[in-house]
Coordinates of C-alpha atoms in Angstrom, one line a residue:
M1 CA 3.3 5.6 -19.3
S2 CA 6.3 3.6 -21.0
A3 CA 5.3 -0.3 -21.3
N4 CA 9.3 -0.1 -20.4
R5 CA 8.5 0.8 -16.5
P6 CA 8.6 -0.9 -13.8
T7 CA 6.1 -1.6 -11.4
Q8 CA 7.9 -3.1 -8.3
P9 CA 9.9 -1.4 -6.1
Q10 CA 13.6 -1.7 -5.4
A11 CA 14.2 1.3 -2.2
L12 CA 12.5 3.9 -0.5
L13 CA 13.8 7.0 -0.9
V14 CA 12.9 9.7 2.1
F15 CA 12.7 12.8 3.4
P16 CA 12.4 13.2 7.0
H17 CA 10.6 16.7 8.6
L18 CA 10.1 19.4 5.5
R19 CA 8.6 21.5 6.8
V20 CA 6.2 23.1 3.9
Q21 CA 4.8 27.0 3.8
N22 CA 1.8 28.3 2.7
A23 CA 1.1 24.4 1.3
N24 CA -3.0 24.6 -0.6
A25 CA -5.2 24.0 2.2
I26 CA -8.1 23.2 0.4
S27 CA -7.5 20.1 -1.4
S28 CA -10.8 20.4 -3.4
P29 CA -14.5 22.3 -3.8
L30 CA -16.2 20.5 -1.5
T31 CA -12.9 19.5 1.3
H32 CA -9.9 21.1 3.1
G33 CA -7.3 21.3 6.1
F34 CA -4.5 18.7 4.8
P35 CA -3.1 18.9 0.8
S36 CA -5.1 16.0 -1.7
I37 CA -3.2 13.6 -1.7
T38 CA -2.7 13.3 -5.2
A39 CA -0.9 17.4 -4.6
F40 CA 2.0 14.5 -4.1
T41 CA 1.2 12.9 -6.6
G42 CA 1.8 15.5 -8.8
L43 CA 4.8 16.0 -7.2
M44 CA 6.3 12.7 -7.5
W45 CA 5.8 13.3 -11.0
A46 CA 7.7 16.3 -11.5
L47 CA 10.6 15.4 -9.1
E48 CA 10.6 12.6 -11.4
R49 CA 11.4 14.7 -14.8
K50 CA 13.3 17.2 -12.2
L51 CA 16.2 14.4 -12.2
A52 CA 15.6 12.8 -15.4
Q53 CA 16.2 16.7 -16.3
A54 CA 19.6 16.7 -13.7
G55 CA 21.7 13.3 -15.0
T56 CA 20.0 11.8 -12.1
P57 CA 17.5 9.5 -13.5
L58 CA 14.8 7.1 -11.2
H59 CA 11.9 6.2 -10.7
L60 CA 9.2 7.7 -8.6
L61 CA 5.9 4.3 -7.7
K62 CA 4.1 5.2 -5.6
V63 CA 4.3 7.8 -2.2
G64 CA 3.9 8.2 1.1
V65 CA 3.0 10.8 3.5
V66 CA 3.1 11.5 7.4
C67 CA 1.8 14.3 8.8
H68 CA 4.6 15.3 12.2
A69 CA 2.4 18.6 12.9
H70 CA 0.2 21.3 11.3
D71 CA -1.4 25.1 11.8
E72 CA -4.1 26.2 9.0
Q73 CA -4.1 29.4 8.4
V74 CA -7.8 30.1 10.4
V75 CA -9.0 31.6 12.0
D76 CA -10.9 29.7 15.1
G77 CA -14.8 30.4 16.4
Y78 CA -18.2 28.9 15.9
V79 CA -17.5 28.5 11.5
K80 CA -13.6 29.1 10.8
T81 CA -12.4 31.6 8.6
F82 CA -9.4 31.6 6.4
R83 CA -7.4 34.7 7.5
L84 CA -6.7 35.5 3.7
T85 CA -3.7 38.3 3.3
R86 CA -4.4 41.3 0.3
N87 CA -0.9 40.6 -1.2
P88 CA 1.6 41.7 -3.5
V89 CA 0.7 45.4 -4.3
D90 CA -0.2 46.5 -7.6
Q91 CA 2.0 48.4 -10.4
H92 CA 0.5 52.0 -8.6
G93 CA 1.3 50.6 -4.9
N94 CA -2.4 49.8 -4.3
T95 CA -4.1 46.6 -2.3
A96 CA -4.6 43.4 -4.2
A97 CA -8.0 42.3 -4.3
I98 CA -9.0 39.7 -1.7
V99 CA -8.9 35.6 -2.9
E100 CA -9.9 33.5 -1.5
E101 CA -7.8 30.6 -0.8
G102 CA -7.1 28.3 2.6
R103 CA -2.8 28.0 3.1
I104 CA -1.4 25.7 5.9
H105 CA 2.8 25.2 7.3
L106 CA 3.8 22.0 7.1
D107 CA 6.2 19.5 8.9
I108 CA 5.7 16.1 7.2
T109 CA 8.0 13.1 5.4
L110 CA 7.3 11.7 2.2
V111 CA 8.7 8.5 1.5
F112 CA 9.2 7.8 -2.5
A113 CA 8.9 3.5 -3.4
V114 CA 11.7 4.1 -6.3
A115 CA 13.2 1.8 -8.7
Q116 CA 16.5 2.2 -11.0
A117 CA 16.1 4.3 -14.1
S118 CA 19.7 3.8 -15.5
A119 CA 22.7 2.1 -15.2
A120 CA 24.7 5.7 -13.9
V121 CA 22.3 5.4 -11.2
P122 CA 23.3 2.8 -9.5
L123 CA 20.6 2.2 -5.6
A124 CA 22.2 -0.5 -4.4
Q125 CA 25.8 1.3 -3.5
A126 CA 23.3 5.1 -3.5
A127 CA 22.0 2.5 -0.4
D128 CA 25.1 0.9 0.9
D129 CA 26.8 4.8 0.4
R130 CA 27.0 6.1 4.2
E131 CA 27.1 9.9 3.3
Q132 CA 23.5 9.3 1.1
D133 CA 25.3 11.4 -1.8
L134 CA 21.9 10.8 -3.8
A135 CA 19.2 11.2 -1.6
R136 CA 21.1 14.7 -1.3
R137 CA 21.5 15.5 -4.0
I138 CA 17.4 14.7 -5.1
A139 CA 16.6 17.5 -1.5
D140 CA 17.9 19.6 -3.7
V141 CA 16.2 19.4 -6.4
L142 CA 13.3 18.4 -4.4
A143 CA 13.8 22.0 -2.6
T144 CA 13.5 23.9 -5.5
L145 CA 9.6 22.6 -6.1
R146 CA 6.2 23.6 -4.5
I147 CA 4.5 21.3 -2.5
A148 CA 0.8 21.4 -2.9
G149 CA 1.5 25.1 -3.7
G150 CA 3.9 25.1 -0.7
T151 CA 7.6 26.9 -0.3
V152 CA 9.8 24.4 0.8
L153 CA 12.0 25.5 3.8
P154 CA 15.0 24.5 4.7
S155 CA 15.4 21.7 7.0
R156 CA 16.7 21.9 11.1
K157 CA 19.3 19.5 13.1
V158 CA 16.6 18.9 15.7
P159 CA 18.5 16.9 18.5
G160 CA 17.4 13.3 19.2
R161 CA 15.6 13.7 15.2
R162 CA 16.7 12.8 12.3
T163 CA 16.4 15.9 10.0
R164 CA 18.8 14.1 6.3
P165 CA 17.2 12.2 3.7
W166 CA 17.5 8.8 3.3
L167 CA 17.6 6.1 0.4
A168 CA 17.7 1.9 1.8
L169 CA 16.8 -1.1 -0.7
L170 CA 13.5 -2.6 -0.1
P171 CA 14.5 -6.3 0.9
E172 CA 13.0 -9.3 -1.5
D173 CA 12.7 -11.6 1.6
A174 CA 8.9 -10.4 2.6
E175 CA 10.7 -11.2 6.9
A176 CA 13.3 -9.0 5.4
Q177 CA 11.1 -6.5 4.9
A178 CA 8.7 -6.8 7.6
V179 CA 12.1 -6.8 10.5
A180 CA 13.6 -3.5 8.4
F181 CA 9.8 -1.7 8.7
K182 CA 10.1 -1.8 12.7
Q183 CA 12.7 -0.2 11.9
W184 CA 11.9 2.4 10.1
R185 CA 8.7 3.3 11.2
R186 CA 9.7 4.3 14.8
Q187 CA 11.6 7.5 13.0
W188 CA 7.9 8.6 11.6
L189 CA 6.6 8.7 15.5
P190 CA 5.4 11.0 16.7
G191 CA 3.0 11.6 13.5
Y192 CA -0.1 9.8 11.2
V193 CA 0.1 8.3 8.0
L194 CA -2.5 9.1 5.0
V195 CA -4.5 6.2 3.8
G196 CA -7.6 5.4 2.1
R197 CA -10.7 3.5 3.3
D198 CA -13.1 3.4 0.5
D199 CA -14.3 -0.1 3.2
L200 CA -15.9 2.6 5.2
L201 CA -17.3 4.5 2.7
A202 CA -19.1 0.9 1.2
T203 CA -20.0 0.2 4.7
R204 CA -21.6 3.5 5.2
L205 CA -23.0 3.1 1.8
A206 CA -24.9 -1.0 3.5
H207 CA -25.5 1.0 7.0
L208 CA -27.8 3.6 4.6
R209 CA -30.0 1.1 2.3
Q210 CA -30.7 -0.6 4.8
T211 CA -33.2 2.3 5.8
Q212 CA -33.1 4.5 2.0
P213 CA -33.2 1.7 -0.6
E214 CA -31.8 4.6 -2.7
A215 CA -29.0 5.9 -1.4
T216 CA -26.1 6.8 -3.1
L217 CA -22.2 7.0 -2.9
L218 CA -22.9 10.5 -2.5
D219 CA -25.3 10.3 0.7
A220 CA -23.0 7.8 1.7
W221 CA -20.6 9.8 1.8
L222 CA -21.9 12.8 3.0
H223 CA -23.4 11.0 6.6
A224 CA -20.1 10.0 7.3
A225 CA -18.5 13.5 7.2
R226 CA -21.1 14.8 9.4
F227 CA -22.2 14.4 13.0
N228 CA -25.7 11.9 12.8
H229 CA -26.6 12.5 16.1
T230 CA -29.9 11.5 17.1
P231 CA -31.7 9.8 20.8
M232 CA -31.1 6.5 22.2
P233 CA -33.6 4.6 23.8
V234 CA -33.0 3.3 27.3
A235 CA -31.7 0.7 27.5
E236 CA -33.9 -2.7 28.3
G237 CA -34.3 -2.7 31.5
A238 CA -32.3 0.3 32.7
A239 CA -34.1 3.0 34.6
A240 CA -34.9 6.4 33.2
P241 CA -32.9 8.7 33.7
G242 CA -33.9 11.1 36.6
D243 CA -33.2 13.5 34.8
G244 CA -35.6 13.5 32.1
K245 CA -33.2 14.9 29.4
V246 CA -32.8 12.1 26.7
R247 CA -29.1 10.9 25.6
W248 CA -28.2 12.0 21.7
V249 CA -24.6 10.6 20.0
D250 CA -23.9 9.8 16.9
P251 CA -24.1 5.2 17.6
L252 CA -21.6 5.3 14.4
R253 CA -18.8 7.4 15.3
G254 CA -17.3 5.4 18.2
K255 CA -13.7 5.7 19.9
G256 CA -11.4 5.8 17.4
T257 CA -12.8 6.7 14.3
G258 CA -12.8 10.9 14.0
W259 CA -9.3 10.3 12.3
T260 CA -11.8 9.3 9.4
V261 CA -11.9 11.7 7.9
P262 CA -13.6 13.0 4.2
I263 CA -10.7 13.4 1.0
P264 CA -11.0 13.9 -2.5
V265 CA -8.3 10.8 -4.2
G266 CA -8.5 11.8 -7.9
Y267 CA -10.7 13.7 -11.0
A268 CA -13.0 11.8 -13.4
A269 CA -13.5 12.5 -16.9
L270 CA -16.6 15.0 -18.0
R271 CA -17.2 13.7 -21.3
D272 CA -16.4 10.5 -23.4
K273 CA -13.2 11.7 -25.1
P274 CA -10.5 13.9 -23.4
Y275 CA -10.0 16.9 -26.6
S276 CA -6.8 15.4 -28.8
P277 CA -3.9 17.5 -28.2
G278 CA -3.4 21.3 -28.9
E279 CA -7.0 21.2 -29.0
V280 CA -8.5 22.8 -26.0
A281 CA -6.6 27.0 -25.9
H282 CA -4.3 28.4 -23.6
A283 CA -4.0 24.5 -22.2
R284 CA -0.3 24.2 -19.9
D285 CA 0.4 20.5 -21.6
S286 CA -0.3 21.1 -25.9
T287 CA 0.9 17.8 -26.6
T288 CA -1.0 15.7 -24.0
P289 CA -4.6 14.9 -24.3
V290 CA -6.8 16.8 -22.0
T291 CA -10.2 16.7 -20.8
F292 CA -12.4 18.6 -17.5
V293 CA -13.1 17.4 -14.5
E294 CA -14.0 16.7 -11.2
S295 CA -13.6 15.7 -8.1
V296 CA -13.8 11.4 -7.1
Y297 CA -14.0 11.5 -3.1
S298 CA -13.2 8.5 -0.6
L299 CA -12.3 8.4 2.7
G300 CA -9.6 8.2 4.4
E301 CA -8.0 7.8 7.6
W302 CA -4.7 9.7 9.8
I303 CA -2.9 6.0 11.3
S304 CA -0.2 6.4 14.0
P305 CA 3.0 4.4 11.4
H306 CA 3.5 2.4 14.2
R307 CA 0.0 0.9 13.8
L308 CA 0.9 -0.7 10.4
Q309 CA 2.6 -3.5 9.5
S310 CA 3.9 -3.3 6.3
V311 CA 5.5 -0.2 4.2
H312 CA 3.5 -0.4 1.6
A313 CA 0.2 0.4 3.5
L314 CA 1.5 3.7 3.3
L315 CA 1.8 4.1 -0.1
W316 CA 0.1 5.5 -3.2
H317 CA 0.0 4.7 -5.9
A318 CA -1.6 6.2 -9.1
D319 CA -4.7 4.1 -11.2
T320 CA -6.1 4.9 -14.7
D321 CA -8.9 3.8 -16.0
S322 CA -9.2 5.4 -20.1
T323 CA -12.2 3.3 -20.8
R324 CA -14.6 5.3 -17.0
G325 CA -12.1 8.3 -17.3
L326 CA -11.4 7.3 -14.1
Y327 CA -7.9 9.1 -12.9
R328 CA -7.4 8.0 -9.3
C329 CA -5.2 7.9 -5.9
R330 CA -5.6 3.9 -4.6
S331 CA -3.4 3.7 -1.2
G332 CA -1.7 0.2 -0.4
Y333 CA -3.4 0.3 3.4
V334 CA -4.9 -2.6 3.8
P335 CA -7.5 -3.7 6.9
P336 CA -7.5 -5.8 9.7
A337 CA -10.2 -8.1 9.8
G338 CA -12.0 -8.6 12.4
V339 CA -10.3 -5.1 14.4
D340 CA -12.0 -3.0 16.9
A341 CA -10.6 0.5 15.9
S342 CA -11.6 1.6 19.9
A343 CA -9.4 -1.5 20.4
L344 CA -6.3 -0.1 18.8
D345 CA -6.1 3.2 20.9
D346 CA -6.3 0.3 24.3
E347 CA -2.6 -1.4 22.0
E348 CA 1.1 -0.9 23.8
P349 CA 3.2 -0.2 20.7
D350 CA 6.0 -2.7 19.2
F351 CA 8.6 -0.3 19.3
D352 CA 11.0 -3.4 18.8

C-alpha cells in the first residue's frame, strides 16, 4: 500500500439497492448464509483498480454493506441443504458433476468511504453535480464486476425508493456530519447493517472461563454459535410448576441477541514468512508475495441503520499485521456502553 495513500475519507459513495444474483453464500469452511465481509473489501480494491484503468482514479478506503433482502438457495427442512445444479453441460452434452456450492440472491446497498486521488477527479465538484455523473460512471464500472461471485443485475425503479448511485461529501465538523448521517440512514431502511462484535466474543470467553479455565477463543466462538439450553431451577419463593416440567432455556440468548452471528473476518498466515513472488506455481499474481492462510472468525451483528449514530460505525476497513501474519477486516462500530440489547428493541426510531 502506498505511503501517500490517505487514511481519512472525504466523501461517501453509495450504490443503493443493488440486485445481486447467485452470490456465494458460503462465507468460510464453517459459516454460510451471507457472503464474507472480505468479499466486499476485495470488491472495493478491485473497483479501485478498475477505476484507475478507466481514467477515474479514486481512493476507496472503507466499505459498508446494508442488506435489504436475501434469498439463500436452500431446501428447507430440519437440516437445510443447498439447491445444487449440474450445469453447464460439457462438450458432449452430458451433465456436469455436482460441485457443492451455496448461492444467494441479494438486495444490498454498498457504502464506500472515498478520498480524492487526483485533481482530475474533484470530489467537491462531483458531489455538487445534480446529475451525479461521476457516481453513475462508477456504477457502470461496478456493474462489470462480480460481487461475492454474484452477478449485478440492472437496477429497477421503485416508487419511493432511491436506487440511483450518489456521492456526498463528508462534513469535517462532527456535528454537521451527524446531522447529515441522520438523513442518509433513512434511505437505508428497511435494512440491516453488518457490524463487528469482537467484544461479544471476549465477553463469551470470560463467561466460559468461569467454569472452564482452559477454554479458548475457539471454544467461545463455538459456544456463541449454537444454542446452549440448560434447565432453569425454580426461583426462590416461586411455586413449582404443577405439571412437574422443567423449563429449558439458553441463559445467554436473551431478547435481541438473535441478530448476533458468527462470521469470518479475515485470514491468518500458516507460515512465518510469505513465499517470494513467483515462487508458488499457478498463483494468481506472480509479482506479489504469497502465503497460505486459514480463516479468522469473530462475531458480527445485524443492526438497523437507525440505531447507528455515526457513518463510521457501518464501515469496515482492512487491517494488516504482517509480523503476526494477520490480515483481517475491522469494523468501526463501537457498542454503546451499558445498553441492553432487549431495550433497543423497544426504542422508537428517530428519523429527524
